[in-house]
Short mmCIF file of C-alpha atoms and ligand atoms in Angstrom, two decimals:
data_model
loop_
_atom_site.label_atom_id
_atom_site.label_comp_id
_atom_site.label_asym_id
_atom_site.label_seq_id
_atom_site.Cartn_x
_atom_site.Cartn_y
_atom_site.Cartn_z
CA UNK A 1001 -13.20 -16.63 17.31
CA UNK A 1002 -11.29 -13.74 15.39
CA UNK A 1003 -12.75 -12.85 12.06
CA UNK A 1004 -10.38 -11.95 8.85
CA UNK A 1005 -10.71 -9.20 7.35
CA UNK A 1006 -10.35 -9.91 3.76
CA UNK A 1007 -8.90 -7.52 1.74
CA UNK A 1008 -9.71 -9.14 -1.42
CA UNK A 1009 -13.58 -8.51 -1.35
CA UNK A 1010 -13.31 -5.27 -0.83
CA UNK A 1011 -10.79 -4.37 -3.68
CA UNK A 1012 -12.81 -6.25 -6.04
CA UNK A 1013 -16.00 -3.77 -5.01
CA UNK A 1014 -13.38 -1.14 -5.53
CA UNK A 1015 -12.20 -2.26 -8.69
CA UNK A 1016 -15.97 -2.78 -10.10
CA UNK A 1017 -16.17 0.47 -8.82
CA UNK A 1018 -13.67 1.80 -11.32
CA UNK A 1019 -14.44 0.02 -14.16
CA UNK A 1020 -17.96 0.83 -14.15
CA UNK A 1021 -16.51 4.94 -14.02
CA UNK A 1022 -14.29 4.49 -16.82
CA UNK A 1023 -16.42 2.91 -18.45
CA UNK A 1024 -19.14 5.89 -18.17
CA UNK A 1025 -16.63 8.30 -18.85
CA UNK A 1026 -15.40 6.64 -22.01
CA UNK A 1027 -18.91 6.61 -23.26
CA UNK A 1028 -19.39 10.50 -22.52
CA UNK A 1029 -16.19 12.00 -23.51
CA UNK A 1030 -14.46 9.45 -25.38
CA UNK A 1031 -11.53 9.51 -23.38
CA UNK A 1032 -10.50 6.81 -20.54
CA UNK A 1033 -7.65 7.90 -17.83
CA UNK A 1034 -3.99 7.11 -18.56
CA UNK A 1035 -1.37 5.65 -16.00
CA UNK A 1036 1.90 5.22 -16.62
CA UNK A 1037 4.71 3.30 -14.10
CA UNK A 1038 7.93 3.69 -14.33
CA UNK A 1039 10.84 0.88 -13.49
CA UNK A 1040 14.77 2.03 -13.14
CA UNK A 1041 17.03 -0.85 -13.16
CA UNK A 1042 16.21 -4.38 -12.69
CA UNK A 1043 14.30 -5.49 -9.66
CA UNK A 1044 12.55 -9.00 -9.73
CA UNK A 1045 10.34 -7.97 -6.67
CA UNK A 1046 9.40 -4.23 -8.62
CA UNK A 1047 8.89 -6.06 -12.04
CA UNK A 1048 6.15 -7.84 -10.55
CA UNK A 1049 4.50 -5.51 -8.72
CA UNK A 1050 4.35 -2.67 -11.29
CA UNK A 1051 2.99 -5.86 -14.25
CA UNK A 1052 0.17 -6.74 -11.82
CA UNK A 1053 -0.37 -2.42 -11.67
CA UNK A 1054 -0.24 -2.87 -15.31
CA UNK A 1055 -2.94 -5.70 -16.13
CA UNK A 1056 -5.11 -4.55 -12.85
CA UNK A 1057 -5.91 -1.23 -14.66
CA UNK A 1058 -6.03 -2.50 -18.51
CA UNK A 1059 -8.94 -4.90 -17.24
CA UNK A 1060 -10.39 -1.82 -15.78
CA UNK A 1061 -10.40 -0.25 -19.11
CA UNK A 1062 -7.63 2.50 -18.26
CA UNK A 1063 -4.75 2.82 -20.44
CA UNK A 1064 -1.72 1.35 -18.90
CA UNK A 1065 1.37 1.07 -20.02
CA UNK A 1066 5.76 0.71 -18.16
CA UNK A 1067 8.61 2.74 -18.82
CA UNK A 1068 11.73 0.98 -18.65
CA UNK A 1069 15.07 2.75 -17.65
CA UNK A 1070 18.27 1.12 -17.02
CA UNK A 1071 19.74 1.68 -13.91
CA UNK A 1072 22.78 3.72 -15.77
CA UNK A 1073 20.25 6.79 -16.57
CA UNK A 1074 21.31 9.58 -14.11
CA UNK A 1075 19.47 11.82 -11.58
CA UNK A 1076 18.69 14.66 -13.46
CA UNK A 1077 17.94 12.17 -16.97
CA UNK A 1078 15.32 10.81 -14.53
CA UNK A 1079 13.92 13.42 -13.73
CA UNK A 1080 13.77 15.43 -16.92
CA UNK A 1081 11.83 12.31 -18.34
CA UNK A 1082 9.56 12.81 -15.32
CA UNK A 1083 9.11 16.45 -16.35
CA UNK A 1084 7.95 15.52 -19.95
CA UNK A 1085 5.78 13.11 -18.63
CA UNK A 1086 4.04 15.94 -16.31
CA UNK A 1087 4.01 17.81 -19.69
CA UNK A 1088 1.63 15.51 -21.55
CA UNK A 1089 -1.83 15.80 -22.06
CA UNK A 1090 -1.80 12.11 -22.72
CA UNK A 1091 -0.53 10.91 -19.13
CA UNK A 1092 -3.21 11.26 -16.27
CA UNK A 1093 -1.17 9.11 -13.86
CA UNK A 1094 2.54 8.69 -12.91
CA UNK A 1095 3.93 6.26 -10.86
CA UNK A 1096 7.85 5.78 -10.13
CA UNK A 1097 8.17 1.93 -8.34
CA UNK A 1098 9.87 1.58 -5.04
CA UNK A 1099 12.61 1.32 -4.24
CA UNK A 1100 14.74 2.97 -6.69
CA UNK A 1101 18.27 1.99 -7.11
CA UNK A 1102 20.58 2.92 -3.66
CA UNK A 1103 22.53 5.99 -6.27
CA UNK A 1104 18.89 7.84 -6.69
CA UNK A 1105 17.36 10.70 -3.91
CA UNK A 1106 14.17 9.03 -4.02
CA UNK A 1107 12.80 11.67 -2.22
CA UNK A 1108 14.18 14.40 -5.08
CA UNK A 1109 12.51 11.90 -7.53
CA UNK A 1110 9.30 11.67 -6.24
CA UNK A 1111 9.12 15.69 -5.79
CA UNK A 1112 9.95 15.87 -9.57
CA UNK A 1113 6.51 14.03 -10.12
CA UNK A 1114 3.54 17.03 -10.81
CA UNK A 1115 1.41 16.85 -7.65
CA UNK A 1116 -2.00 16.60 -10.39
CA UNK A 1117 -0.58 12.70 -11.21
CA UNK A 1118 0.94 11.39 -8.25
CA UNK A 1119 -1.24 8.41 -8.37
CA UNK A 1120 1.16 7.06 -5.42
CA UNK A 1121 0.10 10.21 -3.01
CA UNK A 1122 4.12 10.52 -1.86
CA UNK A 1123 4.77 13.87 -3.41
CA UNK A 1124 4.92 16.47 -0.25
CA UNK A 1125 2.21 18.71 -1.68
CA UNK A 1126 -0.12 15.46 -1.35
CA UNK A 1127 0.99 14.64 1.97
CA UNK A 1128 0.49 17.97 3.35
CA UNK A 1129 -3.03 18.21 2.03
CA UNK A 1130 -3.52 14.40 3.94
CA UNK A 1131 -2.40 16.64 6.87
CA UNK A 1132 -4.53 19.65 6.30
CA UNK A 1133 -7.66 16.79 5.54
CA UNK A 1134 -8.37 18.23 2.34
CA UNK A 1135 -9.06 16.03 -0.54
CA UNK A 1136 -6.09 15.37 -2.63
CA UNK A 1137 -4.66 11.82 -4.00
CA UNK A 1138 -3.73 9.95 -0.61
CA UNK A 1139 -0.99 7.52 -0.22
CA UNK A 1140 -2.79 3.94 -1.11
CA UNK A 1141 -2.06 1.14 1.42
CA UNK A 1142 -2.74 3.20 4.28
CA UNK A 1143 -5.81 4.85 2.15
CA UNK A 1144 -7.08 1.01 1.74
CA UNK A 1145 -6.09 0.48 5.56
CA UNK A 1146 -8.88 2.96 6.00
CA UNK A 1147 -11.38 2.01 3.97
CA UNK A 1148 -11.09 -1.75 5.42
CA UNK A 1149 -11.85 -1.00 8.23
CA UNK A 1150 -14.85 1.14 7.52
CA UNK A 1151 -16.15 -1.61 5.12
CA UNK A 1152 -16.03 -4.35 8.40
CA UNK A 1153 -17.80 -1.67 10.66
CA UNK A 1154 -14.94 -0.69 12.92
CA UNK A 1155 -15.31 2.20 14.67
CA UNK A 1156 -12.29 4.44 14.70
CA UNK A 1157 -13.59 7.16 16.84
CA UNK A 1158 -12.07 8.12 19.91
CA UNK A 1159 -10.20 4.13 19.44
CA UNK A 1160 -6.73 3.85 20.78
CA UNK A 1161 -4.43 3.35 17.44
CA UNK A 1162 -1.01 2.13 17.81
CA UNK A 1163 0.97 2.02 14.28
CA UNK A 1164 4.61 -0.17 14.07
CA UNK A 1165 6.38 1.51 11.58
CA UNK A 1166 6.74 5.10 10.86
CA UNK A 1167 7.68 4.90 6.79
CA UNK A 1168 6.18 7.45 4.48
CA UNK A 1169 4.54 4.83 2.60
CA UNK A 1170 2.38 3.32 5.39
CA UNK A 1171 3.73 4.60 8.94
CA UNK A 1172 3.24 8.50 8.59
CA UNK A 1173 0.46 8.98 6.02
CA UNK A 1174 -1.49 6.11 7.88
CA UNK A 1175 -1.27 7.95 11.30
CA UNK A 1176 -2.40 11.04 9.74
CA UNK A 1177 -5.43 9.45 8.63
CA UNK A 1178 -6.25 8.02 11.52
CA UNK A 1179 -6.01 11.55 13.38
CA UNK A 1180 -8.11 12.49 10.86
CA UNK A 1181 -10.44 9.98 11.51
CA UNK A 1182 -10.47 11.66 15.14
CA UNK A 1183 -8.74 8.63 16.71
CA UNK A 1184 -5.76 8.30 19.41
CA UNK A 1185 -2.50 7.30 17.53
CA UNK A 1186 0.64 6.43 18.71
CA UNK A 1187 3.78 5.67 16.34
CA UNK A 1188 6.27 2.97 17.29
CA UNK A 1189 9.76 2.38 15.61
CA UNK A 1190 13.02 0.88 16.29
CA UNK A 1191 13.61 2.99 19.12
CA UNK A 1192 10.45 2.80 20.76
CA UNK A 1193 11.04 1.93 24.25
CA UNK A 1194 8.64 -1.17 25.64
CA UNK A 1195 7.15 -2.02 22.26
CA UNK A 1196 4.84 -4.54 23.38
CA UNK A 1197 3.50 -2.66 26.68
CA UNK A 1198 3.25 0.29 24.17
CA UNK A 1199 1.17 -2.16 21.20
CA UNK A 1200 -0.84 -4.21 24.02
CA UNK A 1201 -2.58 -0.79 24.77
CA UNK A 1202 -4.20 -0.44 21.70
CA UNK A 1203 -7.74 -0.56 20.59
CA UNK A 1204 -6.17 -1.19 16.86
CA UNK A 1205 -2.90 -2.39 16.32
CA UNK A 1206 -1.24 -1.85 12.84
CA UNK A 1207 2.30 -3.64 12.11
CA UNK A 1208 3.90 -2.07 9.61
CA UNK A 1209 7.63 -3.39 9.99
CA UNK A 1210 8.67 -5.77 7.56
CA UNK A 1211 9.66 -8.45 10.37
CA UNK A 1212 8.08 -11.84 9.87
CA UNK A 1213 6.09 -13.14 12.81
CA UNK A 1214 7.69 -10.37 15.06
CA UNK A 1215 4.40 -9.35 16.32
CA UNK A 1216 3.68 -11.81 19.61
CA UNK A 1217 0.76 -12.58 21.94
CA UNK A 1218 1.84 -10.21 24.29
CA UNK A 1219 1.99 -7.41 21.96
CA UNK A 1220 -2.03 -7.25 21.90
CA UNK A 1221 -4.71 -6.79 23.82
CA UNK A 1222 -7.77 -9.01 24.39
CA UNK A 1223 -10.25 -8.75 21.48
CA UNK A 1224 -7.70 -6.02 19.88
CA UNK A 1225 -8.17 -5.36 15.84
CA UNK A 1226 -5.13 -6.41 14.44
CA UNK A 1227 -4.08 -4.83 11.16
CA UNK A 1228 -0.93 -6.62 9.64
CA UNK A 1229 0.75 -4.80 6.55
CA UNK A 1230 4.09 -7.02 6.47
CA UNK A 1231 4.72 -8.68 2.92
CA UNK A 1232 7.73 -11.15 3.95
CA UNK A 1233 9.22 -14.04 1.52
CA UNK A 1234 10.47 -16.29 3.75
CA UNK A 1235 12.22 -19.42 1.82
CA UNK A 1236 13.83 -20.86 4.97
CA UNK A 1237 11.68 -24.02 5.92
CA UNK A 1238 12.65 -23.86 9.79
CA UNK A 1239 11.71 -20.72 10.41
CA UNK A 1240 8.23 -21.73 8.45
CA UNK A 1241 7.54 -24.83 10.60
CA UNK A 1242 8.81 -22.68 13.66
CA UNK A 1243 5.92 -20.08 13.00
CA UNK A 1244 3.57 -22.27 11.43
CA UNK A 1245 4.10 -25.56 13.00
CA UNK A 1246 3.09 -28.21 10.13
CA UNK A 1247 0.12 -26.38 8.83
CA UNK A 1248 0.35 -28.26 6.11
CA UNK A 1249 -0.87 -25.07 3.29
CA UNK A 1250 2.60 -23.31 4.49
CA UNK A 1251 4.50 -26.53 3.12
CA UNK A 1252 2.88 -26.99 0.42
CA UNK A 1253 3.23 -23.32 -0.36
CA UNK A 1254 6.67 -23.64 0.05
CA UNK A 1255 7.32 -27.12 -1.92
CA UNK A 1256 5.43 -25.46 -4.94
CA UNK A 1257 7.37 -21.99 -4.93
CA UNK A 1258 10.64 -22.22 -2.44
CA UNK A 1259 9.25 -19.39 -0.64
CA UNK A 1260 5.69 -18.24 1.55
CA UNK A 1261 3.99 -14.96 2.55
CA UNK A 1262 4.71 -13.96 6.10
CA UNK A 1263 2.86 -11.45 7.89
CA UNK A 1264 4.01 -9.16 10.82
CA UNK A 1265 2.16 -10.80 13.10
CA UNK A 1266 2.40 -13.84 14.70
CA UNK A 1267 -0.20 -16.68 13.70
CA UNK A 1268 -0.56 -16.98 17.61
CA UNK A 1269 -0.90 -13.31 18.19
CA UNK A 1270 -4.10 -12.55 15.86
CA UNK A 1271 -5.87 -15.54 17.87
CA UNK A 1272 -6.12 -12.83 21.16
CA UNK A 1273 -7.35 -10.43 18.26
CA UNK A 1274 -11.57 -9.86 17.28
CA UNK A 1275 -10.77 -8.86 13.69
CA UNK A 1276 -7.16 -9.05 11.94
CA UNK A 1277 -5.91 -8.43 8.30
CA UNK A 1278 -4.60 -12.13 6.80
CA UNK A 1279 -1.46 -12.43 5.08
CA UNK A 1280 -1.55 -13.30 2.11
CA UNK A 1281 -5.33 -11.53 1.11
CA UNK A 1282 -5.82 -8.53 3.86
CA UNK A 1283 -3.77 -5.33 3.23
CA UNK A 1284 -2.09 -6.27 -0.08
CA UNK A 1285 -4.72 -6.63 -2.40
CA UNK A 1286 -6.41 -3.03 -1.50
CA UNK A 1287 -3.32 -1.21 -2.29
CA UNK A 1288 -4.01 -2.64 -6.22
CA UNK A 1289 -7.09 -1.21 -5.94
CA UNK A 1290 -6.49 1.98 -4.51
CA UNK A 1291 -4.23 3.23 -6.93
CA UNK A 1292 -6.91 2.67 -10.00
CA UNK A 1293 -9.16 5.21 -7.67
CA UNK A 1294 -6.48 7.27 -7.16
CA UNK A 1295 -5.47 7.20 -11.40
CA UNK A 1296 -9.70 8.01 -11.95
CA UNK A 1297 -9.72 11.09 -9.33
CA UNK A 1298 -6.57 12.48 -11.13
CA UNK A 1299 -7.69 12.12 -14.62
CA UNK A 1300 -11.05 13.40 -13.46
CA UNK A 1301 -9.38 16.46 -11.11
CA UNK A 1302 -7.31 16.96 -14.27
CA UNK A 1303 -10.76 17.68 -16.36
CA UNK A 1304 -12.38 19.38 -13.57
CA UNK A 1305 -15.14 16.82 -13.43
CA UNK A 1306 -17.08 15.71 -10.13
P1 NDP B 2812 10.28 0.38 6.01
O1 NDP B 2812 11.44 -0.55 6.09
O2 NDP B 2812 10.39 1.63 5.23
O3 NDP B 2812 9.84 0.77 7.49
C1 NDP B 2812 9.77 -0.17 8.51
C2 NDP B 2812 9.42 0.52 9.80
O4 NDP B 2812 9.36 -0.46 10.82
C3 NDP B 2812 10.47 1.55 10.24
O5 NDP B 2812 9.84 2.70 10.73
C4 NDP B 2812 11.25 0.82 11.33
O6 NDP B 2812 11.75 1.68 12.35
C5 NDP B 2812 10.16 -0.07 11.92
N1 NDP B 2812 10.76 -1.25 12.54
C6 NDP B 2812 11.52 -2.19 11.95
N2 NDP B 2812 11.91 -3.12 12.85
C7 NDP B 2812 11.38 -2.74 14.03
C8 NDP B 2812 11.42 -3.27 15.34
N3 NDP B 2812 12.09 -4.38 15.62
N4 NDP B 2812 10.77 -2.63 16.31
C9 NDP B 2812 10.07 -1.50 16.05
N5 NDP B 2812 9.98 -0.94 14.82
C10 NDP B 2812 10.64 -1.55 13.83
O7 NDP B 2812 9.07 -0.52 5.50
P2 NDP B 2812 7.67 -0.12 4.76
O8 NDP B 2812 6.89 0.80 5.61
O9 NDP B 2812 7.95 0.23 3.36
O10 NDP B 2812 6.98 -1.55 4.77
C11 NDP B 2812 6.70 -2.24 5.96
C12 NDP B 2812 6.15 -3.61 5.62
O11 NDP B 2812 4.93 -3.44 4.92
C13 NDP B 2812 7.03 -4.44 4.69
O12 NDP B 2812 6.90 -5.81 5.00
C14 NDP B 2812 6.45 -4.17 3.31
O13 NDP B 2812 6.71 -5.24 2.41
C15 NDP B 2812 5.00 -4.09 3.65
N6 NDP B 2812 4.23 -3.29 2.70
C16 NDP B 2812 3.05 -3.83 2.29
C17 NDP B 2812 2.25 -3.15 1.43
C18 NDP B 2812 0.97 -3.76 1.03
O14 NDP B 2812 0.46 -3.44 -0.02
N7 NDP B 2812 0.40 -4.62 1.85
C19 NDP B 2812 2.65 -1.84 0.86
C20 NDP B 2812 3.85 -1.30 1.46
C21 NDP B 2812 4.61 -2.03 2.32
P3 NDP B 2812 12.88 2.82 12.06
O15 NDP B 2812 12.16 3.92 11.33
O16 NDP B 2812 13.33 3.22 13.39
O17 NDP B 2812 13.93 2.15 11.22
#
């Protein structure tokens, strides 16, 4: 029988984690560590994720607060904001929310962020330590990826990886921790050739596409450790009964908000599987979590404490 991989358990140990940190640190210096997200334009999906950021690290005891922009602020209004913010001794962590509006150069953006609060890990001096394996503030779904796997007992030594995806938010910076990790790793994308000869080889499988269900038996291998990052709303109720059949938590789901939480991978697939991420519960909840690590190491790398 596969086993699931929560996600959940370990980002609460994570979060306690935190809290009990902050808490510590608030005691000794009188200070507790500062985030701040930003938000440009109006994005239902963004709004969400950046108020669950928000309350996350206020009930961790860090100082959290959004800036709102409207989409009309230009490039270079952006990113002098940005600079100020990287100017203050009162910010310890900034985070711009992705995407950004189609008329932004994300990546410009995201360069504009100092390196010292990049709470997100995507600026490319961060990156390029994850590739030199120094310690540095690492992108955080792949960092919670990781860490998931190491709190289930999975060895990633000398294991075959195969990634689907090759994003800099997951794809990339996952692969390079995985190399790190001294394990085999293969990245797949739209042009791979063979996709599921080229997943069914692996010792882990990661799906990382943002295609609901695409991921099918014969993309894994017997007993494989199936790591599904895909966050997909579907609303329409065929497809849901055509990947779910009438499992009737999927309806019900969908009566109660027009919509359910599809994975990558199919429900079928993760049955050849010995461990696999759920969706909703595996990947998603770490990322949360991650990012109040990552705001503590800056403000603490900030203050040169250990
Ligand atoms: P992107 O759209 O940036 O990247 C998707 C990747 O998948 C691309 O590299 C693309 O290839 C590849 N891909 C898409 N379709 C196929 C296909 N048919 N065959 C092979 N490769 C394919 O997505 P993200 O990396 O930002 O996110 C991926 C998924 O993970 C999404 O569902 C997202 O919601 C979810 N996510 C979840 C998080 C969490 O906290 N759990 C955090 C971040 C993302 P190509 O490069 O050739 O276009």
């Amino acid at each position: 029988m596969p086993q699931a991989m929560e996600g959940k358990t370990l980002a609460e140990k994570i979060k306690a984690e935190v809290k009990r940190e902050v808490d510590r640190i608030k005691q000794e210096l009188g200070e507790v560590p500062r985030l701040i997200g930003i938000l440009v334009g109006e994005n239902k999906s963004s709004e969400i994720y950046l108020r669950t950021k928000e309350r996350t690290a206020q009930s961790l005891g860090i100082i959290s607060k959004i800036l709102r922009l409207p989409e009309s602020i230009s490039q270079e209004e952006l990113i002098a904001r940005l600079q100020s913010l990287n100017d203050s001794p009162e910010i310890d962590g900034i985070l711009v929310q992705l995407p950004l509006p189609s008329k932004f150069q994300t990546n410009q953006v995201i360069e504009a962020i100092s390196p010292e609060k990049d709470v997100d890990g995507f600026h490319p001096l961060n990156l390029g330590r994850l590739l030199m394996n120094e310690i540095g503030l690492r992108p955080c779904t792949p960092a919670g990826i990781i860490e998931l796997l190491k709190f289930y007992g999975v060895t990633i030594e000398g294991q075959e990886v195969v990634i689907i995806g090759r994003s800099l938010i997951v794809g990339k910076p996952l692969a390079a921790m995985f190399i790190n990790e001294n394990a085999t790793v293969t990245i797949c994308h739209s042009r791979t050739k063979d996709l599921s000869k080229v997943a069914s080889r692996a010792d882990i499988l990661v799906a990382a596409m943002g295609r609901p269900a695409y991921i099918q038996s014969d993309f894994v291998k017997e007993g494989a450790i199936v790591v599904d990052v895909g966050i997909n709303y579907v609303s329409d109720a065929a497809l849901i009964e055509k990947i779910f059949g009438d499992d009737p938590k999927r309806r019900q789901d969908w009566q109660e908000k027009g919509y359910t939480i599809v994975g990558d991978v199919h429900p079928q697939a993760r049955e050849k599987s010995s461990l696999f991420t759920p969706v909703p519960g595996g990947v998603g909840p770490l990322t949360v979590a991650m990012l109040m690590r990552n705001t503590l190491l800056a403000f603490k790398r900030r203050r040169h404490l250990s």
